[in-house]
Short mmCIF file of C-alpha atoms and ligand atoms in Angstrom, two decimals:
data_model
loop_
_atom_site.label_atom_id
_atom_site.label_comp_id
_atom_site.label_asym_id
_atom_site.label_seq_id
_atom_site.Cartn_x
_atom_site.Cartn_y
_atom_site.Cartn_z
CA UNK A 3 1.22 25.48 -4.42
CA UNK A 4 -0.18 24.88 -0.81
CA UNK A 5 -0.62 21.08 0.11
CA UNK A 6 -2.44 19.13 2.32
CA UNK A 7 -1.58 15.97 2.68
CA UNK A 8 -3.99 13.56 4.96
CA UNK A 9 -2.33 10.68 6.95
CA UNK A 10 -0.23 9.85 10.08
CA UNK A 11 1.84 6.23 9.11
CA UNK A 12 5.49 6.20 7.54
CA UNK A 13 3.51 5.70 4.09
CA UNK A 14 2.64 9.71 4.73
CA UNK A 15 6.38 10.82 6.39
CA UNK A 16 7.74 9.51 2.90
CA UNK A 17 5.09 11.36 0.61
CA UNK A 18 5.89 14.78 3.16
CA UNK A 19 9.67 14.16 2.96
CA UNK A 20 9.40 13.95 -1.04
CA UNK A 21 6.73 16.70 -1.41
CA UNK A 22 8.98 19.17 1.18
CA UNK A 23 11.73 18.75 -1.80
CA UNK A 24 8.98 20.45 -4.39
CA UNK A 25 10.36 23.74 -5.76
CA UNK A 26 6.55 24.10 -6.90
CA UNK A 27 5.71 23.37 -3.25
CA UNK A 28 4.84 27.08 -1.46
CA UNK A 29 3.82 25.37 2.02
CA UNK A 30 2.67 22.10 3.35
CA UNK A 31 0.18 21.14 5.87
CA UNK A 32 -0.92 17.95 7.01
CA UNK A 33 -3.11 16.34 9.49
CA UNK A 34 -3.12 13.96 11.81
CA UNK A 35 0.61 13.76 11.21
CA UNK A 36 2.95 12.25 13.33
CA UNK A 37 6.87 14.03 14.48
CA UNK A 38 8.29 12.63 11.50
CA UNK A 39 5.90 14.23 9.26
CA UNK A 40 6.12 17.61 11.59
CA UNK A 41 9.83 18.03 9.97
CA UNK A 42 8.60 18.12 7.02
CA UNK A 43 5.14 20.14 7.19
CA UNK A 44 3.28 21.79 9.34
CA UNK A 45 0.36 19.93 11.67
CA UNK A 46 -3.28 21.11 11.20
CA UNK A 47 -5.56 20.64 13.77
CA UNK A 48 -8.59 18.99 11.55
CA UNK A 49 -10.32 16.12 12.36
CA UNK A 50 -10.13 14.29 9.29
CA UNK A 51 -13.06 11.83 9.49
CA UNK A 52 -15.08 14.64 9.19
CA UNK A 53 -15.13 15.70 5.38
CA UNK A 54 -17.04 19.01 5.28
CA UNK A 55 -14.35 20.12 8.74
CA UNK A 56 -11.25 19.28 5.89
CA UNK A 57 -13.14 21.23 3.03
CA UNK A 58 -14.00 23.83 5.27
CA UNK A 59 -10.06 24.18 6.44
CA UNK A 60 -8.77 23.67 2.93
CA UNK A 61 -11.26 27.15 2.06
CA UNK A 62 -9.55 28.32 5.09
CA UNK A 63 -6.06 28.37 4.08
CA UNK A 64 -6.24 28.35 0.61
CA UNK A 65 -5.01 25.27 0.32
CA UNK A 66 -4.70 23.85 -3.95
CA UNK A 67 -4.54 20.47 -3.78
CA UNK A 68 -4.78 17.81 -1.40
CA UNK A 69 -2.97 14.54 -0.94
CA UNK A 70 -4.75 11.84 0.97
CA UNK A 71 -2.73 8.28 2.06
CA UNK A 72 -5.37 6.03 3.64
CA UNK A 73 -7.77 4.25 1.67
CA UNK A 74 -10.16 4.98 4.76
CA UNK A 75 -10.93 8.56 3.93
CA UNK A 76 -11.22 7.78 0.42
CA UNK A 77 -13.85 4.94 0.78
CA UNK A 78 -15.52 7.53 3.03
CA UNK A 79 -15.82 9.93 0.05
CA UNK A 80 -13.52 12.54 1.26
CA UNK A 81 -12.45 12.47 -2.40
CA UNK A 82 -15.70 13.32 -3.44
CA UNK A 83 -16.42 16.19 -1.12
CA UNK A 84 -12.82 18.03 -1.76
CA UNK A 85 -13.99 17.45 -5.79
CA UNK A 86 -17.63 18.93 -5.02
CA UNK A 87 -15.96 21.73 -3.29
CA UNK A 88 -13.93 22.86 -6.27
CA UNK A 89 -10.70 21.59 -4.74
CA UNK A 90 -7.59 19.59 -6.34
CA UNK A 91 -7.33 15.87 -4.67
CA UNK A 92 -5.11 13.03 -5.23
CA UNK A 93 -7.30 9.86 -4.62
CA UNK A 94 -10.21 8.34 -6.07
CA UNK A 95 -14.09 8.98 -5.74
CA UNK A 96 -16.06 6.33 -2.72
CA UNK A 97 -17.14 4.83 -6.38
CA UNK A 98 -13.53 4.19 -7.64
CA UNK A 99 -12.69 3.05 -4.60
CA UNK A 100 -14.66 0.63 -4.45
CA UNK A 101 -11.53 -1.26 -6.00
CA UNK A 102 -10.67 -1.77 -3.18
CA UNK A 103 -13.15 -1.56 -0.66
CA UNK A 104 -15.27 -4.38 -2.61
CA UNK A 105 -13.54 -7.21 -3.37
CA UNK A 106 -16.45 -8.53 -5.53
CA UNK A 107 -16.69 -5.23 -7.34
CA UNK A 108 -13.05 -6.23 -8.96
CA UNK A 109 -13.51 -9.87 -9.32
CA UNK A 110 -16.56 -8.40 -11.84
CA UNK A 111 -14.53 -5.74 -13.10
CA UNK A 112 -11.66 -8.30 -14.23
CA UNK A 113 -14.56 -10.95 -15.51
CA UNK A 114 -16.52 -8.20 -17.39
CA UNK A 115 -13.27 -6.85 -19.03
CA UNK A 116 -10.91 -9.61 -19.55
CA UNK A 117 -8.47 -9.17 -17.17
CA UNK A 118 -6.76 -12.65 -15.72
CA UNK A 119 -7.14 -13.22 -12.13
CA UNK A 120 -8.31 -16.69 -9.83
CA UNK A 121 -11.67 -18.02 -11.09
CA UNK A 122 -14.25 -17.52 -8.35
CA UNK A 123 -17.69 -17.11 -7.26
CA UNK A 124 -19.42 -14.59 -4.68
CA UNK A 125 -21.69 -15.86 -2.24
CA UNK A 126 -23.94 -14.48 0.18
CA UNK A 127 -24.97 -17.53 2.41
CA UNK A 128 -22.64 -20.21 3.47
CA UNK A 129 -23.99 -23.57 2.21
CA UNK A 130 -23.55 -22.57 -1.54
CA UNK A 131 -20.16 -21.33 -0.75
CA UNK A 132 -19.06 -25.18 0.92
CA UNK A 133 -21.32 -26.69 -2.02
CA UNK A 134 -18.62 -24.57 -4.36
CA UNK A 135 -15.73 -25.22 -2.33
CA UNK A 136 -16.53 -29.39 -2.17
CA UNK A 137 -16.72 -28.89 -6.48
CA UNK A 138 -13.64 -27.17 -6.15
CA UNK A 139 -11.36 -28.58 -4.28
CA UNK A 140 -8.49 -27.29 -2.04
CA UNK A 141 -5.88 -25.32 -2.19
CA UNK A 142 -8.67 -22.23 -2.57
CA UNK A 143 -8.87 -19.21 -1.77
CA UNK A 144 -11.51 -17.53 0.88
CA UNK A 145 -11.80 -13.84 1.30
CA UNK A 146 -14.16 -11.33 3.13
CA UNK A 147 -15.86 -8.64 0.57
CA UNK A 148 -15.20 -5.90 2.40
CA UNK A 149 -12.21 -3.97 4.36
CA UNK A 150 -10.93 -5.81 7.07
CA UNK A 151 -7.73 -4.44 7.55
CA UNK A 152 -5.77 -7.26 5.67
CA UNK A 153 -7.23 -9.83 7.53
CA UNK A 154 -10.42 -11.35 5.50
CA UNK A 155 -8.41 -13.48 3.44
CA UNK A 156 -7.71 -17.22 3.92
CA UNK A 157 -5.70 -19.49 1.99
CA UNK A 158 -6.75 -22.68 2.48
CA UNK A 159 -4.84 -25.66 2.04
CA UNK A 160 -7.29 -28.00 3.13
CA UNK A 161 -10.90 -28.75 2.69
CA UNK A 162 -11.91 -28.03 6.44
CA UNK A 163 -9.78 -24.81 6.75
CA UNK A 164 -11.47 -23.68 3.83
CA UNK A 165 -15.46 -24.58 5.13
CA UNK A 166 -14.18 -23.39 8.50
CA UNK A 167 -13.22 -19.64 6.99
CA UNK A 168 -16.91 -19.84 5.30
CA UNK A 169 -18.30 -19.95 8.50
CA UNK A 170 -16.09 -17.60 10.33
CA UNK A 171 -16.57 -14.62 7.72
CA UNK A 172 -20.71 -15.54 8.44
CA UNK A 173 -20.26 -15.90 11.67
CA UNK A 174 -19.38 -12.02 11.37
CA UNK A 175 -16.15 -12.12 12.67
CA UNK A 176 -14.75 -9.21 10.16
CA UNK A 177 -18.56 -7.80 10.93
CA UNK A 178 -19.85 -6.13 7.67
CA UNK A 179 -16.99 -7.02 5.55
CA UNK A 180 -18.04 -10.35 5.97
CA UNK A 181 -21.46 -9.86 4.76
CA UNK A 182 -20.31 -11.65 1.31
CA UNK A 183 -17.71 -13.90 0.84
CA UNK A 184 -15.74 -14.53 -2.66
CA UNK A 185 -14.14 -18.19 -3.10
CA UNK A 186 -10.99 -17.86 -5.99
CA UNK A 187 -8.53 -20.26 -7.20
CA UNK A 188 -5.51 -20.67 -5.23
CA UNK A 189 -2.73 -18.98 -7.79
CA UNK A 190 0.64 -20.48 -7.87
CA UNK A 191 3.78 -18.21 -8.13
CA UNK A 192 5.66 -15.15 -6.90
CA UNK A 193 3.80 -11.75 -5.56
CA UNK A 194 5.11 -8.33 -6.10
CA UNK A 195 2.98 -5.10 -5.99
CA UNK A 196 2.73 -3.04 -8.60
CA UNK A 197 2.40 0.91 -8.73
CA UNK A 198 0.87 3.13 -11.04
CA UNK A 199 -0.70 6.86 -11.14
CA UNK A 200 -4.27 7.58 -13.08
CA UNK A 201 -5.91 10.44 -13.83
CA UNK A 202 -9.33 8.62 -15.10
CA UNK A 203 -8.32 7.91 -18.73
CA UNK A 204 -4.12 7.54 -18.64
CA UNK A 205 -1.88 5.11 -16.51
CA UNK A 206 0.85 6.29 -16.14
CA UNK A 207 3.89 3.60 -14.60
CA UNK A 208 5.48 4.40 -11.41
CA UNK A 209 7.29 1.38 -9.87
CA UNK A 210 7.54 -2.58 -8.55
CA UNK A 211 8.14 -3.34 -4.92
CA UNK A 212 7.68 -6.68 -2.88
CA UNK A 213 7.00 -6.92 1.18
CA UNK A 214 7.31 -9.05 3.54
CA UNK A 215 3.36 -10.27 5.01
CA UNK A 216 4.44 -12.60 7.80
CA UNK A 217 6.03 -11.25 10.79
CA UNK A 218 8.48 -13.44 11.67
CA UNK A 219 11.64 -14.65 9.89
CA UNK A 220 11.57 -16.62 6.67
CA UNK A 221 7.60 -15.77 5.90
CA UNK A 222 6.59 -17.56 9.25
CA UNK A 223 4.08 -16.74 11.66
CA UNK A 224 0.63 -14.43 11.60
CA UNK A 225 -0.45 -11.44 8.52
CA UNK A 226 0.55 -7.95 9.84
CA UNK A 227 0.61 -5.11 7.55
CA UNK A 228 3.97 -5.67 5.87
CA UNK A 229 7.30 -6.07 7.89
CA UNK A 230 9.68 -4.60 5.26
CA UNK A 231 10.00 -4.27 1.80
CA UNK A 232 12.09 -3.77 -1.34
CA UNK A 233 12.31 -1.98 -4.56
CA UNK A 234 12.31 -2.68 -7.86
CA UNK A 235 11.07 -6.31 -7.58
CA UNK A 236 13.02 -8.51 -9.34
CA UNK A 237 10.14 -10.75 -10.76
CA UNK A 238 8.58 -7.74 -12.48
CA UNK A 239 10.93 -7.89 -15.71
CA UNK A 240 10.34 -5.20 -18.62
CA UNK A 241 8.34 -7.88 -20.01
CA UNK A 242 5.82 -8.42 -17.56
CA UNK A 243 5.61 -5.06 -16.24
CA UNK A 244 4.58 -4.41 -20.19
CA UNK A 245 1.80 -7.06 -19.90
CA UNK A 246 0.94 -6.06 -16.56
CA UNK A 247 -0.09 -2.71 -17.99
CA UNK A 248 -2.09 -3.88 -21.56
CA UNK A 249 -3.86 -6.72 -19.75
CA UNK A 250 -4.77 -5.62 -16.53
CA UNK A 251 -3.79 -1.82 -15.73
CA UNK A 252 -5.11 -0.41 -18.81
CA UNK A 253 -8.24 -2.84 -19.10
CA UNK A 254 -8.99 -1.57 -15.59
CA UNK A 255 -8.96 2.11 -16.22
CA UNK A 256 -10.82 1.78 -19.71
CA UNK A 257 -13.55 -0.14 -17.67
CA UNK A 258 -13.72 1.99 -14.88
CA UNK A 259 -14.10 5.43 -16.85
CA UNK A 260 -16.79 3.45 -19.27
CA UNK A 261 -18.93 2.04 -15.95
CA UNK A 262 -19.31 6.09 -14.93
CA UNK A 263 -16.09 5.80 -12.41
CA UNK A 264 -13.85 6.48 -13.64
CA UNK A 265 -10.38 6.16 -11.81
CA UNK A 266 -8.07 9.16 -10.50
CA UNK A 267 -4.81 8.54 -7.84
CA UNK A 268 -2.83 5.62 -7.29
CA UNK A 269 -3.16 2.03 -8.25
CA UNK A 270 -1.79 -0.57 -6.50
CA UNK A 271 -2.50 -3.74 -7.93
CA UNK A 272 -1.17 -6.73 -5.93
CA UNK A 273 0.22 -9.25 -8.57
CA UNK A 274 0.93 -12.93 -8.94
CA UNK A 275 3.26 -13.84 -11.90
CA UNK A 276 2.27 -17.37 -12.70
CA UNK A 277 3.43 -19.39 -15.06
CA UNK A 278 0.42 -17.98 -17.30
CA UNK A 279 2.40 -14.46 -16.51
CA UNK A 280 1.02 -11.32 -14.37
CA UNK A 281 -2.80 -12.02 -12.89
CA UNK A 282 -4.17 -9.76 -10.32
CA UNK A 283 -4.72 -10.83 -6.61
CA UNK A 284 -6.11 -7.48 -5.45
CA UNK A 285 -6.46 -3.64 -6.11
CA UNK A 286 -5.49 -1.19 -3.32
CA UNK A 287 -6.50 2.56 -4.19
CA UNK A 288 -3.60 4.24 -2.15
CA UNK A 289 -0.03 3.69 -2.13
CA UNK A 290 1.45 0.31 -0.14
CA UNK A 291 2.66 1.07 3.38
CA UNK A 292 5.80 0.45 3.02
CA UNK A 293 6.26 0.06 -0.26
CA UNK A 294 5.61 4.04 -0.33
CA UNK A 295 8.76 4.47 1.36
CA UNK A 296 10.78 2.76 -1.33
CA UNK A 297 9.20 3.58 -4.18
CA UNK A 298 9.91 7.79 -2.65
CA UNK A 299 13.78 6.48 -1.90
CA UNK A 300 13.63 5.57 -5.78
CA UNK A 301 12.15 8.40 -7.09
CA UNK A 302 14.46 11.11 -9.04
CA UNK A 303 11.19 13.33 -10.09
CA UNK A 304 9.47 15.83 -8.12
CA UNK A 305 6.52 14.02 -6.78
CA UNK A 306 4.14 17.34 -6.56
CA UNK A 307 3.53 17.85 -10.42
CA UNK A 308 3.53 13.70 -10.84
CA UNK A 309 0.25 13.90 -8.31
CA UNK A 310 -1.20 17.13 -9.69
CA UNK A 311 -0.97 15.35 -13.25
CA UNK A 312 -2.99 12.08 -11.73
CA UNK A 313 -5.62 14.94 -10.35
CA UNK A 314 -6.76 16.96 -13.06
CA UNK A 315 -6.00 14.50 -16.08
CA UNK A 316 -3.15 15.70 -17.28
CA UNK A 317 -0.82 12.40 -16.98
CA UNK A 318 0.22 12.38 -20.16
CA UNK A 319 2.35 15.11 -20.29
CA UNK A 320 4.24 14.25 -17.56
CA UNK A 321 7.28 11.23 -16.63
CA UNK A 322 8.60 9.95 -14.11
CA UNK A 323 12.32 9.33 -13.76
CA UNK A 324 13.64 6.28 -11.17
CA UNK A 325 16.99 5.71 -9.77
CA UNK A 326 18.66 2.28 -11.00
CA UNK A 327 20.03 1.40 -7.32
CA UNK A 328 17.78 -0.45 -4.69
CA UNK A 329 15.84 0.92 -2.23
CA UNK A 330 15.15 -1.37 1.15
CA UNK A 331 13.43 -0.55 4.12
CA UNK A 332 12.55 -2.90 7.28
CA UNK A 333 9.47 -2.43 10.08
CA UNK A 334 10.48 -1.84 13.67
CA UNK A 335 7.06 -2.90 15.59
CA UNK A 336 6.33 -3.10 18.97
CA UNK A 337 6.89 -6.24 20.44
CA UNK A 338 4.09 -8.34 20.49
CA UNK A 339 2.67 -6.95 17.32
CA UNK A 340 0.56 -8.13 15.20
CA UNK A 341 -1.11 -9.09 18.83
CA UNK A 342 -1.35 -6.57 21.66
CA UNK A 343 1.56 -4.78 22.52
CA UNK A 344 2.54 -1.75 25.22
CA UNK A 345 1.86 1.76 23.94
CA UNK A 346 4.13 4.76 24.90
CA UNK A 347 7.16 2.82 25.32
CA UNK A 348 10.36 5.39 25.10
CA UNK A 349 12.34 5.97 22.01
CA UNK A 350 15.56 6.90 23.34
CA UNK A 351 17.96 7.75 20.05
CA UNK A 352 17.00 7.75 16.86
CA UNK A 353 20.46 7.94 14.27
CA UNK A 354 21.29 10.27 12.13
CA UNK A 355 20.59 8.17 9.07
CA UNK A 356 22.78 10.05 6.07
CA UNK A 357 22.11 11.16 2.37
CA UNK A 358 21.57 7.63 1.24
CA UNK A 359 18.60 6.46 4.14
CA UNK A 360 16.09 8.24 6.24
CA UNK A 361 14.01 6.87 9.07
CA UNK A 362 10.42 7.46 8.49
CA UNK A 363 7.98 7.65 11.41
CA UNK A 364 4.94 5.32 11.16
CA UNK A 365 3.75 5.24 14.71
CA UNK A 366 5.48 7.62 17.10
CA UNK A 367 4.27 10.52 18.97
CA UNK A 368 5.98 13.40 21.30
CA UNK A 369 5.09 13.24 25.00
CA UNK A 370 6.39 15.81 27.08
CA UNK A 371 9.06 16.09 24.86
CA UNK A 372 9.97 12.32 24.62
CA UNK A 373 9.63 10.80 21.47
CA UNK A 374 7.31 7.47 22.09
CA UNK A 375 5.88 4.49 19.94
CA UNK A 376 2.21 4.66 19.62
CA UNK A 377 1.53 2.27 16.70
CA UNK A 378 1.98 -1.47 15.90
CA UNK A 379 4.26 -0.81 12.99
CA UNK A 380 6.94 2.36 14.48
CA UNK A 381 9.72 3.36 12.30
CA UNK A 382 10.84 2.07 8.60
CA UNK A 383 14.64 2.42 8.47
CA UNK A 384 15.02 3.11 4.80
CA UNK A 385 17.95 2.74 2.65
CA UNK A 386 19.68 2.62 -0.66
CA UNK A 387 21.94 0.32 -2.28
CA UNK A 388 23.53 -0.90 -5.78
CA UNK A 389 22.00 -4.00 -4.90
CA UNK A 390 19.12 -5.18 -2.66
CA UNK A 391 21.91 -6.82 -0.62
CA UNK A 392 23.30 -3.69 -0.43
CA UNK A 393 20.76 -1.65 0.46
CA UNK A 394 19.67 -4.27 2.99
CA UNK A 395 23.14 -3.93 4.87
CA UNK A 396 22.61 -0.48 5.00
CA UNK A 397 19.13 0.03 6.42
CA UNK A 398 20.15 -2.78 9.21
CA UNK A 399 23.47 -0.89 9.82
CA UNK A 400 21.35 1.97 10.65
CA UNK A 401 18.25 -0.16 12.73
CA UNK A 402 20.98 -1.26 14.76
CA UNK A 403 21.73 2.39 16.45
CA UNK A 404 17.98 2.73 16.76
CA UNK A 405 17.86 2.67 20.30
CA UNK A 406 14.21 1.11 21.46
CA UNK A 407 14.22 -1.43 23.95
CA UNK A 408 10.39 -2.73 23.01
CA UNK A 409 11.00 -2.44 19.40
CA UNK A 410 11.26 -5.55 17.01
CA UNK A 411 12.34 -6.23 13.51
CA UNK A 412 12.46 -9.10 11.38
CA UNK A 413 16.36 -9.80 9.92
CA UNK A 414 15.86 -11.32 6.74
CA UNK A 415 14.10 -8.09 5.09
CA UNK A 416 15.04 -8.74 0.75
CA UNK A 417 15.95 -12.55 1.13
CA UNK A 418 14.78 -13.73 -1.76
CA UNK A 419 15.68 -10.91 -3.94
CA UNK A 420 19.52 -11.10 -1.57
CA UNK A 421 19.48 -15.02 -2.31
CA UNK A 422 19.02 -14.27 -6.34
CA UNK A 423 21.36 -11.83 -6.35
CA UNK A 424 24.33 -14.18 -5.19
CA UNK A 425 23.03 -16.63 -7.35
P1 AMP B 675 -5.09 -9.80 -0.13
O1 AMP B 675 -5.59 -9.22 1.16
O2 AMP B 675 -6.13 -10.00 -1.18
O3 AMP B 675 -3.81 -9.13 -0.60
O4 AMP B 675 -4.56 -11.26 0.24
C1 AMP B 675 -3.59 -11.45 1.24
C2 AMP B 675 -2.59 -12.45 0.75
O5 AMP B 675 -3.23 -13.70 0.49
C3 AMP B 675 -1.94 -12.09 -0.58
O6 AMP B 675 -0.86 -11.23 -0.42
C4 AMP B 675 -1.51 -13.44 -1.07
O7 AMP B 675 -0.31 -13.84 -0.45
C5 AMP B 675 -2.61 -14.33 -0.60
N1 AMP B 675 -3.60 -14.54 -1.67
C6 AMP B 675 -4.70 -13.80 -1.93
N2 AMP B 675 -5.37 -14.30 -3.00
C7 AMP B 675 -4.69 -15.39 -3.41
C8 AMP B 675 -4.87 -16.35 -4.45
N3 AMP B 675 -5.91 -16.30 -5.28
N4 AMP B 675 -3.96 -17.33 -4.56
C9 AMP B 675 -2.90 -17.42 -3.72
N5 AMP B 675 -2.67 -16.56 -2.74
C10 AMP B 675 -3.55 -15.55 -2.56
N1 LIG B 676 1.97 -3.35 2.63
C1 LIG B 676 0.73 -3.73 2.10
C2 LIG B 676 -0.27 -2.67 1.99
O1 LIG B 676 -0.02 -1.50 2.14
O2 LIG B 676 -1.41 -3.01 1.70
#
């Protein structure tokens, strides 16, 4: 099978370095790419914001089946065009996607079907929103409708940060996205992100993983998008990855294929287990970056006929087969990131990372031959272990011959799952 897999972060050099291990696989392409991904595949020169230019290559070279990463291109209905076109796509239609490009769309979808998430309200002016907010009370919850790159949502612990968010998401700081606000009940409890492939009428169960927000140690300091993470997550117990799936995976897929969109790729649905049990913070349409990484550490199954399955409804006869150890990796960013930070700053070594961890490439390009950080988020040092302690020595005994001198890292990458462990 040819493959084309769209993308250019470390969530895309883990899907390449799992879908270059395909026996099915008969050559892989991919564009924008990044070195990492070059190992694995080779670059095509497409502009990928241009849908009918990545339909037109795909006719091109023949390609089967395409793989996009990004949630961008699929909210952009690159989905939809590759369908019309007559070719095989992993990813959902601009409709379905709307999962997660609308965050009101899912607060309705989870209202009109059942599924247990934060009460709220959508608003499209501020003054009802702060006459809702006063009724309510704080701790609430304030979020932007739209994509804003993880950065529309508030938690409020106070009244005034609360009516203050209002008017910032009116005030059009996160422009369009802003456009509507949804206020939701604070939820009380641990997070962990959960995984799952669907080919419009199936779910099929992939894994649990938990990251790390904040980019400083112990959960401090400003959002970025996700400074390491860990897999499985401990908090996702048979038992609640069992009701995670009959109350709010399977309710979600039933509702989506009855309201005419119906759902096709991956699910990520960003959980809080409350004392209630699993209720859903927020859908994402496209794997986590970097849970990806993780998760494709994890996986024992070829990937290729797991994504083919999710793209021409055939899920159900397929499995998927998981290693028992841990799988850990940990962001290096550039320093200064989440805020600005210097761009081209030299990579000098890179380790040789073993059987048991890899270093993916998230934002890294070659100039003149010198391997250079481009991105925020650079390299996830990835690594396995018998236990999340484990695996966490590991990936930091690799980091540690990464040799960067404006790279960062956080050091406390799997504390909580580390801390329960010794417990
Ligand atoms: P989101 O962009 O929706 O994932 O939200 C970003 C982060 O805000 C989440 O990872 C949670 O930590 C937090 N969050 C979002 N919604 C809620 C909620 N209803 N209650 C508590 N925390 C929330
Ligand atoms: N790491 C969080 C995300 O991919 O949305």
């Amino acid at each position: 099978m040819k493959v084309l897999l769209i993308g250019s972060g470390g969530r895309e050099h883990a899907l390449a370095w799992k879908l270059a291990q395909s026996p099915r696989l008969t050559a892989l392409y991919a564009a924008p790419g990044n070195p990492g991904i070059a190992e694995e595949a080779i670059i095509a020169d497409v502009d990928t914001a241009d849908n009918a230019a990545v339909l037109a290559f795909c006719r091109k070279q023949a390609i089967d089946f395409v793989v996009v990463g990004p949630e961008a291109p699929l909210v952009a209905g690159l989905a939809d065009t590759l369908r019309n076109g007559g070719i095989a796509v992993f990813g959902p239609s601009a409709a379905a996607a709307q999962l997660e490009g609308s965050k009101g769309f899912t607060k309705d979808i989870c209202a009109k079907y059942n599924i247990p998430t934060g009460a709220y309200q959508r608003f499209t002016s501020a003054e009802p929103a702060k006459a809702y907010i006063r009724e309510q009370g704080a701790p609430i919850v304030i979020k932007a409708d739209g994509l804003a790159a993880g950065k529309g949502v508030t938690v409020a612990m106070s009244l005034d940060e609360a009516l203050d968010a209002v008017d910032s998401c009116f005030s059009g700081t996160f422009g369009a996205a802003g456009a509507e606000v949804v206020v939701e009940a604070y939820l009380d409890g641990e997070e962990a992100s959960f995984f799952c492939l669907c080919d419009g009428k199936t779910a099929l169960a992939l894994a649990s993983a938990q990251d790390h927000k904040r980019v400083g140690d112990g959960d401090t300091g400003p959002n970025t998008g996700g400074m390491g993470a860990y897999s499985p997550a401990p908090v996702m117990t048979p038992e609640i990855v069992e009701r995670t799936m009959r109350e709010i995976i399977e309710p979600t897929i039933s509702g989506m294929a009855d309201s005419g969109h119906p759902f096709t790729g991956v699910l990520f649905a960003g959980l809080m287990i409350t004392a209630k049990g699993p209720e859903l913070i927020e859908y994402n349409v496209r794997f986590g970056d970097p849970e990806c990484q993780v998760l494709m550490m994890r996986l024992k199954s070829d990937l290729l006929p797991l994504l083919y399955a999710a793209a021409t409804g055939t899920l159900a006869s397929v499995t998927a087969e998981w290693r028992d150890e841990a799988a850990l990796t940990v962001v290096m960013a550039s320093k200064g990131y989440p805020g600005a930070y210097e761009k081209n700053t030299p990579i000098a070594k890179l380790p040789q990372a073993g059987a048991e961890a890899k270093v993916f490439h998230a934002g890294t390009a070659l100039k003149d031959g010198q391997l250079v950080a481009t991105g925020g988020r650079v390299l996830n040092v990835t690594a396995m272990g018998s236990t999340v302690g484990a695996a966490k020595d590991s990936a930091y005994a690799v980091l540690d011959r990464v040799e960067w001198d404006n790279g960062f890292c956080r050091r406390d990458i799997g504390w909580q799952a580390v801390e329960r462990e010794k417990a």
